[in-house]
Short mmCIF file of C-alpha atoms and ligand atoms in Angstrom, two decimals:
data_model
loop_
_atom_site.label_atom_id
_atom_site.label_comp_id
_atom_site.label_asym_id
_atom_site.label_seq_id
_atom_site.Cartn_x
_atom_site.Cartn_y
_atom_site.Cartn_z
CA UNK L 15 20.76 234.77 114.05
CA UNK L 16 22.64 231.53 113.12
CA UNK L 17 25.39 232.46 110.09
CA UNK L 18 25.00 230.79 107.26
CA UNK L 19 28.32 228.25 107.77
CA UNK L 20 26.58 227.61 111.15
CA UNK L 21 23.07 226.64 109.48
CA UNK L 22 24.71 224.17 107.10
CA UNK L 23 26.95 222.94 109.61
CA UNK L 24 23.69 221.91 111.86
CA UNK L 25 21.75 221.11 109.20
CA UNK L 26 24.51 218.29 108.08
CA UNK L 27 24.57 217.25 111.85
CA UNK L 28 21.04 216.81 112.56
CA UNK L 29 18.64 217.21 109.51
CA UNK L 30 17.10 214.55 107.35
CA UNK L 31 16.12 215.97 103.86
CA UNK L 32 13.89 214.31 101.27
CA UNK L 33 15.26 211.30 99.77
CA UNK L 34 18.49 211.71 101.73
CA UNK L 35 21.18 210.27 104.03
CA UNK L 36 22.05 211.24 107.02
CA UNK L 37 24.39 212.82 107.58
CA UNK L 38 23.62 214.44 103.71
CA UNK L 39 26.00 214.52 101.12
CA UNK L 40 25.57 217.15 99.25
CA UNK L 41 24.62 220.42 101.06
CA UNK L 42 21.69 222.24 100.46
CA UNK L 43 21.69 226.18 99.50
CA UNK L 44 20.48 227.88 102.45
CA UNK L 45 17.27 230.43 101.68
CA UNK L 46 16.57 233.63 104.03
CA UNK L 47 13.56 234.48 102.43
CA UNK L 48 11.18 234.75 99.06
CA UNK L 49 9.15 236.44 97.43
CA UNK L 50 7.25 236.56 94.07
CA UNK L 51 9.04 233.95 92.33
CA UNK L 52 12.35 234.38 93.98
CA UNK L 53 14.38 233.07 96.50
CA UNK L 54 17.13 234.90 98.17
CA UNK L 55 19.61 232.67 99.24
CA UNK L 56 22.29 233.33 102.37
CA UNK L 57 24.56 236.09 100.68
CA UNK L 58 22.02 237.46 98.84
CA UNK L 59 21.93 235.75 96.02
CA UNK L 60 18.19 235.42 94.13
CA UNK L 61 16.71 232.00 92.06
CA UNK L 62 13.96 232.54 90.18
CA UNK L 63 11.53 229.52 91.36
CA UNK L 64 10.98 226.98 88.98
CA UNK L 65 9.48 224.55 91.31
CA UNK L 66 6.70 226.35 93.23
CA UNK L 67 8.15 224.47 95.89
CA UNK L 68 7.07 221.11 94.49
CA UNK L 69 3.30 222.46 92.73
CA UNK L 70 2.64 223.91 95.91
CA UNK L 71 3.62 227.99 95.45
CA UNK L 72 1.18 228.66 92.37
CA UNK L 73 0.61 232.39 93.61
CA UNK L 74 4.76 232.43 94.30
CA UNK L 75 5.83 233.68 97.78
CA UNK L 76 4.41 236.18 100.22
CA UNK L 77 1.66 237.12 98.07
CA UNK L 78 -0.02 240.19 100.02
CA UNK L 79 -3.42 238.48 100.10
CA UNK L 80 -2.27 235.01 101.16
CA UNK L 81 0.22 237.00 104.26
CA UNK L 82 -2.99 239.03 104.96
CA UNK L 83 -5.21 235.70 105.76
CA UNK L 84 -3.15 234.46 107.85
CA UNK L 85 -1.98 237.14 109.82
CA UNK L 86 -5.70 237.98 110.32
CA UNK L 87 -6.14 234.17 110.94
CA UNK L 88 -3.55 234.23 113.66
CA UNK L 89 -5.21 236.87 115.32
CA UNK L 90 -8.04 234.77 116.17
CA UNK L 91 -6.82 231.36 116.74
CA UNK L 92 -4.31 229.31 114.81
CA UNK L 93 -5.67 225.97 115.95
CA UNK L 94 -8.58 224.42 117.87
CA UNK L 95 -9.44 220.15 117.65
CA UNK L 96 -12.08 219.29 115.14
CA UNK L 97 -13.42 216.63 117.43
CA UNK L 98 -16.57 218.66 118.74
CA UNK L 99 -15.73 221.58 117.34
CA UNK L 100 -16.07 223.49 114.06
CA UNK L 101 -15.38 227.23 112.26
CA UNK L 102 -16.23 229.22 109.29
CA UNK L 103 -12.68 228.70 107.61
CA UNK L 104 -13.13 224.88 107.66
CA UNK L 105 -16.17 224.88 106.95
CA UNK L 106 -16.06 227.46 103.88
CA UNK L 107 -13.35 225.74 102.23
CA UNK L 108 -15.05 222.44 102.47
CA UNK L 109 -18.13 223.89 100.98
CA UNK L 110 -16.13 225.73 98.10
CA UNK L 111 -13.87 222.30 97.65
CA UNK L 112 -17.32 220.74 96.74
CA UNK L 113 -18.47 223.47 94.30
CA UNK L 114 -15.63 223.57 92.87
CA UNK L 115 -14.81 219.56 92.86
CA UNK L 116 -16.04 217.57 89.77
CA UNK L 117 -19.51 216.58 89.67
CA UNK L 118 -21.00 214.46 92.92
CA UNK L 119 -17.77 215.08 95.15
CA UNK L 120 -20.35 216.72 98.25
CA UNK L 121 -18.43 215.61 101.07
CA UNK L 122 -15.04 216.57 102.40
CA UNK L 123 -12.34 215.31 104.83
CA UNK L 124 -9.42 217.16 105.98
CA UNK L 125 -6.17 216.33 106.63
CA UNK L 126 -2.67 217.12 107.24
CA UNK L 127 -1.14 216.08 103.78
CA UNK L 128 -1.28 214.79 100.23
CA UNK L 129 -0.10 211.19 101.63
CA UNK L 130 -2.96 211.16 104.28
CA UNK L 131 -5.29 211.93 101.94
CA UNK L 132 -4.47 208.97 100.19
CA UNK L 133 -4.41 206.93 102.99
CA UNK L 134 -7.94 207.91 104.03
CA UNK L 135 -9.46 207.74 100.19
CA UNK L 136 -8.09 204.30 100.33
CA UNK L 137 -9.77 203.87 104.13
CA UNK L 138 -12.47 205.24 102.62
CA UNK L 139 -12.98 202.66 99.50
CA UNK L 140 -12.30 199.80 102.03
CA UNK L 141 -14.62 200.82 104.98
CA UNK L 142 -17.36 201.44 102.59
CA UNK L 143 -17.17 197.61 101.04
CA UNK L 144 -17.22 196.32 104.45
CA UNK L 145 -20.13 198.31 105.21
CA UNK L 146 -21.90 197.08 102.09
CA UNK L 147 -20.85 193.57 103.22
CA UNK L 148 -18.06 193.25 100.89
CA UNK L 149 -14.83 192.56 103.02
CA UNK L 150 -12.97 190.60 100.22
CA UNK L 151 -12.69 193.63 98.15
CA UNK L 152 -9.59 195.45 100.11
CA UNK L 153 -7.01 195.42 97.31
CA UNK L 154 -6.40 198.32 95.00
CA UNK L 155 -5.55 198.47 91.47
CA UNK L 156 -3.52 201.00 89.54
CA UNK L 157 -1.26 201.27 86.31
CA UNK L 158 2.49 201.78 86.49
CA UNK L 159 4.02 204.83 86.33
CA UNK L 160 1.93 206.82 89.40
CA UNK L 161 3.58 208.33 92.78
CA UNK L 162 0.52 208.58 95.49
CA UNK L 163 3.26 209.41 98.63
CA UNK L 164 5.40 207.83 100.75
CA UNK L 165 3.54 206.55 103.56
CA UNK L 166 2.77 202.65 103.16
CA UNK L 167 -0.54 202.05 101.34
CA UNK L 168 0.60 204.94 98.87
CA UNK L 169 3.76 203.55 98.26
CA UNK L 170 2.00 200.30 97.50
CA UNK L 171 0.48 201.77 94.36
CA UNK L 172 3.84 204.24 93.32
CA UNK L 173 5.33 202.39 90.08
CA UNK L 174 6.65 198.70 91.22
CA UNK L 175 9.80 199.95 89.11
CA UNK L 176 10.66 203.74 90.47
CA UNK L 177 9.27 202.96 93.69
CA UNK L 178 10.57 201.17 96.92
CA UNK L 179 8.81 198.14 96.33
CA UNK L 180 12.11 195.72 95.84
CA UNK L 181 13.17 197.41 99.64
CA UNK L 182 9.66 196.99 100.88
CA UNK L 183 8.84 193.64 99.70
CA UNK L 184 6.97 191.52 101.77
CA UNK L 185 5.81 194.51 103.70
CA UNK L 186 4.14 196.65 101.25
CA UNK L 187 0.13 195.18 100.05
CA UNK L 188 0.54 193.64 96.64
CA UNK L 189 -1.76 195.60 94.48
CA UNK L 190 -2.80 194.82 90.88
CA UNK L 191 -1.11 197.23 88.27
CA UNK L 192 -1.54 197.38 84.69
CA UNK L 193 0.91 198.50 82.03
CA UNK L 194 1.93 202.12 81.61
CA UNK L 195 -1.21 204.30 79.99
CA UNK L 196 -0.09 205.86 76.54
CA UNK L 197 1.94 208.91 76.10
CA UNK L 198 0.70 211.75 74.85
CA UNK L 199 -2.10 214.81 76.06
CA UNK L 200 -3.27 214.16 72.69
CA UNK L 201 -2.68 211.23 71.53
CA UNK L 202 -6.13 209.73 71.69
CA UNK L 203 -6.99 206.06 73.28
CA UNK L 204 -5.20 202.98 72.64
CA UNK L 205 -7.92 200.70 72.09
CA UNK L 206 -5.87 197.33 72.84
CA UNK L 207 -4.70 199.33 76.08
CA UNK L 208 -8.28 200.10 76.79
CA UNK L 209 -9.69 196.80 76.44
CA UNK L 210 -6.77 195.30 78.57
CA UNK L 211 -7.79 197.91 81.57
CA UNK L 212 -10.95 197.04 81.44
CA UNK L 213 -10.63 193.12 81.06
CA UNK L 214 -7.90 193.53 84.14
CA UNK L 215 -10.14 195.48 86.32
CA UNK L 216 -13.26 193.13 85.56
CA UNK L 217 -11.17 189.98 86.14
CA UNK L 218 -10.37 191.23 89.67
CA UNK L 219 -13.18 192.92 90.67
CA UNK L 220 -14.10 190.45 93.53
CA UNK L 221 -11.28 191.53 95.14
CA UNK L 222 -10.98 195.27 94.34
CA UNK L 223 -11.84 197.99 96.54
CA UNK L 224 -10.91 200.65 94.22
CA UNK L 225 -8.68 202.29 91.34
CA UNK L 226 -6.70 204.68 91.76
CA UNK L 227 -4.35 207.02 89.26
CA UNK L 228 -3.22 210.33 88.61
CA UNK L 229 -5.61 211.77 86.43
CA UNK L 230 -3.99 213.25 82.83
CA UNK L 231 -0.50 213.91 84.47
CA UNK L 232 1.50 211.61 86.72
CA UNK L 233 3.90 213.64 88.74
CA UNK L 234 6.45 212.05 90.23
CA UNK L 235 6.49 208.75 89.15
CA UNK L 236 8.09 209.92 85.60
CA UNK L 237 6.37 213.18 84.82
CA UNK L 238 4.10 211.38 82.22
CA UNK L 239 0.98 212.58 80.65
CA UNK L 240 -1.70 210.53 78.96
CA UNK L 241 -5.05 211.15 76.91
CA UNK L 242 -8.00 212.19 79.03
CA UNK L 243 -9.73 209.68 77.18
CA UNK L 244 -8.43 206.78 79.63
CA UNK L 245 -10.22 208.73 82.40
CA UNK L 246 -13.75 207.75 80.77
CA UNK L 247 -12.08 203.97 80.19
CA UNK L 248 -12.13 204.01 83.78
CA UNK L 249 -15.12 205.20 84.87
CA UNK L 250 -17.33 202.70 82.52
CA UNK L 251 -14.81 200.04 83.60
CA UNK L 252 -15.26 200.90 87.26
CA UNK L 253 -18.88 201.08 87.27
CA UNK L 254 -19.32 198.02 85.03
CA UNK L 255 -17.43 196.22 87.51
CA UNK L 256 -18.55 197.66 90.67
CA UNK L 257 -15.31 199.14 91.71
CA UNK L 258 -14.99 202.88 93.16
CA UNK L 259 -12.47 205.01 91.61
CA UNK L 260 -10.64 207.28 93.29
CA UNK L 261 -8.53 210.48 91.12
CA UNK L 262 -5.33 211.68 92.88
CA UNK L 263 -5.19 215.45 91.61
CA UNK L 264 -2.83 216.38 94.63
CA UNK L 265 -0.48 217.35 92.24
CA UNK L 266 -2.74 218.39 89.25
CA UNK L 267 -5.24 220.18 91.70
CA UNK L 268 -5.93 224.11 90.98
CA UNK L 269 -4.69 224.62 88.06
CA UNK L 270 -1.73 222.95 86.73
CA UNK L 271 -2.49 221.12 83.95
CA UNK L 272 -5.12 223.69 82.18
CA UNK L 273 -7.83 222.55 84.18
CA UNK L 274 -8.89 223.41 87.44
CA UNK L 275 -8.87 219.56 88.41
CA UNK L 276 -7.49 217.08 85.42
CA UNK L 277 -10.40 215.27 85.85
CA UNK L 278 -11.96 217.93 83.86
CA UNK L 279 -10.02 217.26 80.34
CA UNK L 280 -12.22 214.36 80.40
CA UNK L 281 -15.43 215.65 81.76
CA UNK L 282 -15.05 212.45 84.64
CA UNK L 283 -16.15 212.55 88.05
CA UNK L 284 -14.76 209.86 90.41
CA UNK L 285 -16.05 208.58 93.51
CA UNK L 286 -12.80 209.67 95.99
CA UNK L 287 -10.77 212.55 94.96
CA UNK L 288 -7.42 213.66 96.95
CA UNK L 289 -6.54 217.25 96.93
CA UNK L 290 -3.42 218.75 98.78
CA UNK L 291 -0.30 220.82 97.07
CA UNK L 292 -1.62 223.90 95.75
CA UNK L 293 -4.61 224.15 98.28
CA UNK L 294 -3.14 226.37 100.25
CA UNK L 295 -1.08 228.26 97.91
CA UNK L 296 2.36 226.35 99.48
CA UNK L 297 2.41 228.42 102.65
CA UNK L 298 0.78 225.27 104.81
CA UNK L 299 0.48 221.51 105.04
CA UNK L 300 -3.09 220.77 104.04
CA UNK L 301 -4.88 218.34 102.05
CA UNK L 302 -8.70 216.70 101.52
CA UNK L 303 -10.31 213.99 100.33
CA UNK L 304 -13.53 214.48 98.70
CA UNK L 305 -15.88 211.83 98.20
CA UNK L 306 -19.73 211.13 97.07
CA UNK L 307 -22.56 210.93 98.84
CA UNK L 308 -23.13 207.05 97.77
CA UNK L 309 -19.58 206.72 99.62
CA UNK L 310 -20.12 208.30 102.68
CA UNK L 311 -23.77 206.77 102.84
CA UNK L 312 -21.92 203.33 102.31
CA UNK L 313 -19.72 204.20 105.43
CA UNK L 314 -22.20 205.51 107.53
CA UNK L 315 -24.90 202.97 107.15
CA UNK L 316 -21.98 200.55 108.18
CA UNK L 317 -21.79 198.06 111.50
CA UNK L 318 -19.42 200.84 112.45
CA UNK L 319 -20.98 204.01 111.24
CA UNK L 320 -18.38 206.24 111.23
CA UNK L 321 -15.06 207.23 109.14
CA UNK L 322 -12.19 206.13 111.81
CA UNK L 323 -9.97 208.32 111.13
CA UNK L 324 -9.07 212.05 112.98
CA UNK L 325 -5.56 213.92 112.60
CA UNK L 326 -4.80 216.02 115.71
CA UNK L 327 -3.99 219.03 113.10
CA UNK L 328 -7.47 217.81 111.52
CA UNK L 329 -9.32 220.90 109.74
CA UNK L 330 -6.36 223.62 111.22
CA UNK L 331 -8.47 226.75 111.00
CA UNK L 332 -4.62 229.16 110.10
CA UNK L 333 -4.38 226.67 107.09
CA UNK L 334 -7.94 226.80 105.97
CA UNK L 335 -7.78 230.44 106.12
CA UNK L 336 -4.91 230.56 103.41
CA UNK L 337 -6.70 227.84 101.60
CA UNK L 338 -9.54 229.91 101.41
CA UNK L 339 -7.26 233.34 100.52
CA UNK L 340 -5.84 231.40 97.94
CA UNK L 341 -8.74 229.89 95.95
CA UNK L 342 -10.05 233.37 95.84
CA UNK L 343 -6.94 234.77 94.47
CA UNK L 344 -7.58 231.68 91.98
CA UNK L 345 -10.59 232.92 90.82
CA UNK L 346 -10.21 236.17 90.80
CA UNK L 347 -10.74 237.95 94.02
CA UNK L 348 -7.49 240.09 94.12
CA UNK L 349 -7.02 241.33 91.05
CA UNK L 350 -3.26 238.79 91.04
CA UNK L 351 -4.87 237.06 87.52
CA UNK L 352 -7.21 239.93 85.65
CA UNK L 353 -7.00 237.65 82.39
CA UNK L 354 -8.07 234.55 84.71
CA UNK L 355 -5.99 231.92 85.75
CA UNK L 356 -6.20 229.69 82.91
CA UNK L 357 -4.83 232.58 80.47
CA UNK L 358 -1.60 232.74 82.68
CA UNK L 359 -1.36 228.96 82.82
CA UNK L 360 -1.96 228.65 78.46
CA UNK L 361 0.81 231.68 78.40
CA UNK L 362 3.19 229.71 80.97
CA UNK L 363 2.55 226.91 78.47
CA UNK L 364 3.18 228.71 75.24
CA UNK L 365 6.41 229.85 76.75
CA UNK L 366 7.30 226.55 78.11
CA UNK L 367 6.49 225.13 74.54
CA UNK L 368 9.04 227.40 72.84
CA UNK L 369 11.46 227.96 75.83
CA UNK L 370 12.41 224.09 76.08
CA UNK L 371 12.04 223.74 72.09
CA UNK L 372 16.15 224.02 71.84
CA UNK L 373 16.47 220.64 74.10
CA UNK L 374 15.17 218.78 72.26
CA UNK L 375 18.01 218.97 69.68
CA UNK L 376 20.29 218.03 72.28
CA UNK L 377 22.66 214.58 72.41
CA UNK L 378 21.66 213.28 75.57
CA UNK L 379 18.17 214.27 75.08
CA UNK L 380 14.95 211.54 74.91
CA UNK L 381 12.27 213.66 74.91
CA UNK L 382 10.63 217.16 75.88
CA UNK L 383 7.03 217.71 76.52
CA UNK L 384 5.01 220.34 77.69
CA UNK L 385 1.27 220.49 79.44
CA UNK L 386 -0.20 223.42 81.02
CA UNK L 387 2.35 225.00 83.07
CA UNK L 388 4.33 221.92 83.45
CA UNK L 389 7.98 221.77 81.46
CA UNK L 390 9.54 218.23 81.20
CA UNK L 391 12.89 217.65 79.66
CA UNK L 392 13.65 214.04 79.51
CA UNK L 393 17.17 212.74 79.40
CA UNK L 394 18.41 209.17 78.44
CA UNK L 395 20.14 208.36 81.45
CA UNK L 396 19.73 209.50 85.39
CA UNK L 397 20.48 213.66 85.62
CA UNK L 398 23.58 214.12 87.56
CA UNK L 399 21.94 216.06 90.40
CA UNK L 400 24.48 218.04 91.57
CA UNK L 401 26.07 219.70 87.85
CA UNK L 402 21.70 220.10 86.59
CA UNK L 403 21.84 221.94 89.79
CA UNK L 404 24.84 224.26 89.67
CA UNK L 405 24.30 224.87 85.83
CA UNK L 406 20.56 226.13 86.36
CA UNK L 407 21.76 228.26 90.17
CA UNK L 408 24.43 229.25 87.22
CA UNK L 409 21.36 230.84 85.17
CA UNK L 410 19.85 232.23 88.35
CA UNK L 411 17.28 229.72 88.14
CA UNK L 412 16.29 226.91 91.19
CA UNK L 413 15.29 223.20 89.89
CA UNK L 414 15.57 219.88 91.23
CA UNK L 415 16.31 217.19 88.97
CA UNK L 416 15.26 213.74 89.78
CA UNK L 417 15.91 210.12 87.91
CA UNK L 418 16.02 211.16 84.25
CA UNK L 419 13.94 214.47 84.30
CA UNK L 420 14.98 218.02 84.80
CA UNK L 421 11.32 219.67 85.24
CA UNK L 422 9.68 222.90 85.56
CA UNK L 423 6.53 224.27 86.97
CA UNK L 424 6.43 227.81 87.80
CA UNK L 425 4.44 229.53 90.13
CA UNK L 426 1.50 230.93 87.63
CA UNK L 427 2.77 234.81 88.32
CA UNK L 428 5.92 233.97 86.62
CA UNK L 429 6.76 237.18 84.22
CA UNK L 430 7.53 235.94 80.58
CA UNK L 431 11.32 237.16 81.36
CA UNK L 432 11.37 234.71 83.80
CA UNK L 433 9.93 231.93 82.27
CA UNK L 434 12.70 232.44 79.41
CA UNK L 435 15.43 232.22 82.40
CA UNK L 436 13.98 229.49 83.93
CA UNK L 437 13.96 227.37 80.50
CA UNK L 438 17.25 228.46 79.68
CA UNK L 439 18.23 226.60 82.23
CA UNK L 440 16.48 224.01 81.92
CA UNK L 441 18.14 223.57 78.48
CA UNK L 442 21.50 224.48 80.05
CA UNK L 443 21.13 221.82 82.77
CA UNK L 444 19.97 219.58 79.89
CA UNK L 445 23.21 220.29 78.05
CA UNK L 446 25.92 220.23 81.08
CA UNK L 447 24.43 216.36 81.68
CA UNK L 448 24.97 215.77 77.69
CA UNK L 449 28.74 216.48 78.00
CA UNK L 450 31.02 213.56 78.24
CA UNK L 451 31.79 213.13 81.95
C1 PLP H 696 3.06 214.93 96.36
C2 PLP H 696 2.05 213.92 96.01
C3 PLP H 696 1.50 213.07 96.99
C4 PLP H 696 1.96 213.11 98.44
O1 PLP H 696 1.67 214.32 99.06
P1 PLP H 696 2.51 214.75 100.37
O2 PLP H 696 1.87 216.03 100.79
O3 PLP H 696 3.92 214.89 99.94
O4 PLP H 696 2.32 213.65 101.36
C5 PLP H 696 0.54 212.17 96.60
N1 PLP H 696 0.13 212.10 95.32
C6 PLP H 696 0.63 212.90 94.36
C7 PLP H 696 0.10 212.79 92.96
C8 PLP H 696 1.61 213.83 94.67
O5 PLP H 696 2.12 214.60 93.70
#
């Protein structure tokens, strides 16, 4: 066992972290193990988790049923290829994933994560166009605001502004991107906005392959969240235009936002949809893209019939097992929700709602807002990372801060005790960043 000076000492040596230089600067609190929604830190120390580990952990950590599935998994293999070869935890989620999916999403491709995904929706929308004998449409439009990953087509439709487009330009695709949708769950639709989506997506339609957003909530690309409305401004602008539309719910997925997908605030089905996060409960890199049955008969009528595309880790039967543990913990199979899901989600939201209420009042403070079980406290300028850190760890309480947002969203077993903790110091991390520096 490496002590816990030792760990940081290699970790500063050799480690990259997200977003990060190397060597780092600041150094990262060093976690032994979790469980429910806490992490026990070197020491001994415990956070309550108000991250799920990025909207991955929505059961929290080493939940019996999830440990069971894979230990049982394990037993039998933890990997085999996919080329050739198939097995009833692939093949169970992917038929669940399609049930479950909005309307008309029947087939399903798996990969190693949410990025991927993204990258093969997008291979998708192309490939089928050239099939179809369309090869001019191969660009993609989106509005600003979104975060679709960090490999290079996603980064080419992450916000112009927040993303690394100034580093990356001249390397990146240039995409087409409208303005900013709306604030506001509730707000109802803009019609000028409307009108100027749709106008913008007809007048390039030639050369569009698809759009593609983050339906209802975009994550991290400014924790925004607009009117489902816009999702149905999309679909008759998309299918009036002959584009495809693909929904990224890789961070909305399962749950998060009230819904099971987003895409069902506005009763919308799209053509591609990217799942990854929450599909296997956090414990293991997975992700899908789902798409119709017009799409994959577009691809596989094509001059080359098939989807080129084949991770090495494609369909890993250990992760598919959890997947499959944890979507029937979702709905119900364990006993872990015996209101439902959505009841602990509206109750995480309620709490959220009243929790991050005192914020609001605070100098420093542009804005808080609240959807399903995700907390958002806005700030006027960027969060000093390092004192929104320490004063939440202060509270007992781990979140991450990024740009101008200290956020929350809690695994959905979080007790109402805990939720009060974890907004506390949300509030307190809001208020150490609104003292005079
Ligand atoms: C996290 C995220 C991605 C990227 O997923 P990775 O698994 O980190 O590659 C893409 N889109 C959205 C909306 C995300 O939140």
């Amino acid at each position: 066992m490496l002590t816990s000076a030792k760990i940081t000492e290699l970790d500063r040596r050799r480690v990259w972290h997200p977003y990060a230089p190397m060597p780092g600067s600041v150094p990262p609190l060093v976690v032994e193990s979790a469980s429910g929604v806490r992490l026990r830190l070197a020491g001994g120390a415990e956070l309550v988790d108000g991250m799920s580990s990025w909207w991955a952990a929505i059961h929290g950590y080493a939940h019996p049923a999830l440990d069971a599935a894979a230990r049982e998994q394990l037993g039998r293999m933890s990997h085999v290829m996919f080329g050739g070869l198939t097995h009833e935890p692939a093949v169970l989620l992917c038929d669940r994933l399609a049930a479950l999916a909005p309307d008309g999403l029947g087939h399903v491709f798996l990969c190693d994560s949410g990025s991927v995904s993204v990258e093969v929706a997008v291979k998708m929308c192309l490939q089928y166009w050239r099939s179809r004998g369309r090869p001019a449409k191969q660009r993609l439009l989106t509005w600003r605001g979104g975060y679709h990953g960090d490999t290079f087509m996603a980064m080419s439709v992450c916000d112009p502004d927040g993303g690394m487009h100034r580093m990356w330009d001249g390397v990146l695709p240039r995409q087409v991107f409208a303005g900013l949708p709306p604030g506001g769950f509730g707000a109802g639709v803009d019609p000028a906005y409307a009108a100027a989506l749709t106008r913008l997506i007809a007048s390039h339609a030639a050369e569009l392959a698809a759009v593609i957003v983050e339906p209802v909530v975009q994550g991290a690309g400014g924790m925004r969240f607009h009117d489902p409305g816009y999702l149905r401004v999309l679909r008759e602008a998309c299918t009036g235009s002959g584009v495809l539309l693909i929904f990224d719910e890789i961070a909305t997925g399962f749950g998060r936002s009230g819904s099971l997908f987003a895409a069902g605030h506005g009763g919308v089905s799209p053509d591609v949809m990217c799942v990854g996060k929450a599909l296997t409960g956090g414990y293991l890199s997975l992700a899908a893209a789902l798409c119709t049955a017009e799409v994959a008969a577009g691809i596989s009528e094509g001059e080359l019939p098939v989807l080129a595309h084949g991770p090495t880790f494609m369909g890993n039967p250990l992760a598919c097992a959890v997947a499959n543990a944890s979507l029937d913990v979702l709905l119900g199979g364990d006993g872990t929700y015996p209101r439902g899901w959505r009841a602990e989600v509206l109750r995480i939201e309620a709490a959220l709602r009243s929790g991050l209420a005192p914020a609001a009042g605070l100098p420093g403070v542009a804005d808080v807002r609240v959807l399903g079980a995700v907390g958002v406290v806005q700030l006027e300028r960027e969060v000093d990372v390092a004192a929104a850190t320490a004063a939440a760890v202060a509270e007992g309480v781990w979140l991450r801060p990024f740009r101008d947002l200290i956020y929350t969203m809690p695994p959905y077993v979080t007790g109402d005790d805990d939720l009060a903790r974890v907004c506390a110091a949300a509030v307190a991390a809001a208020r150490q960043n609104g003292q005079p520096s």
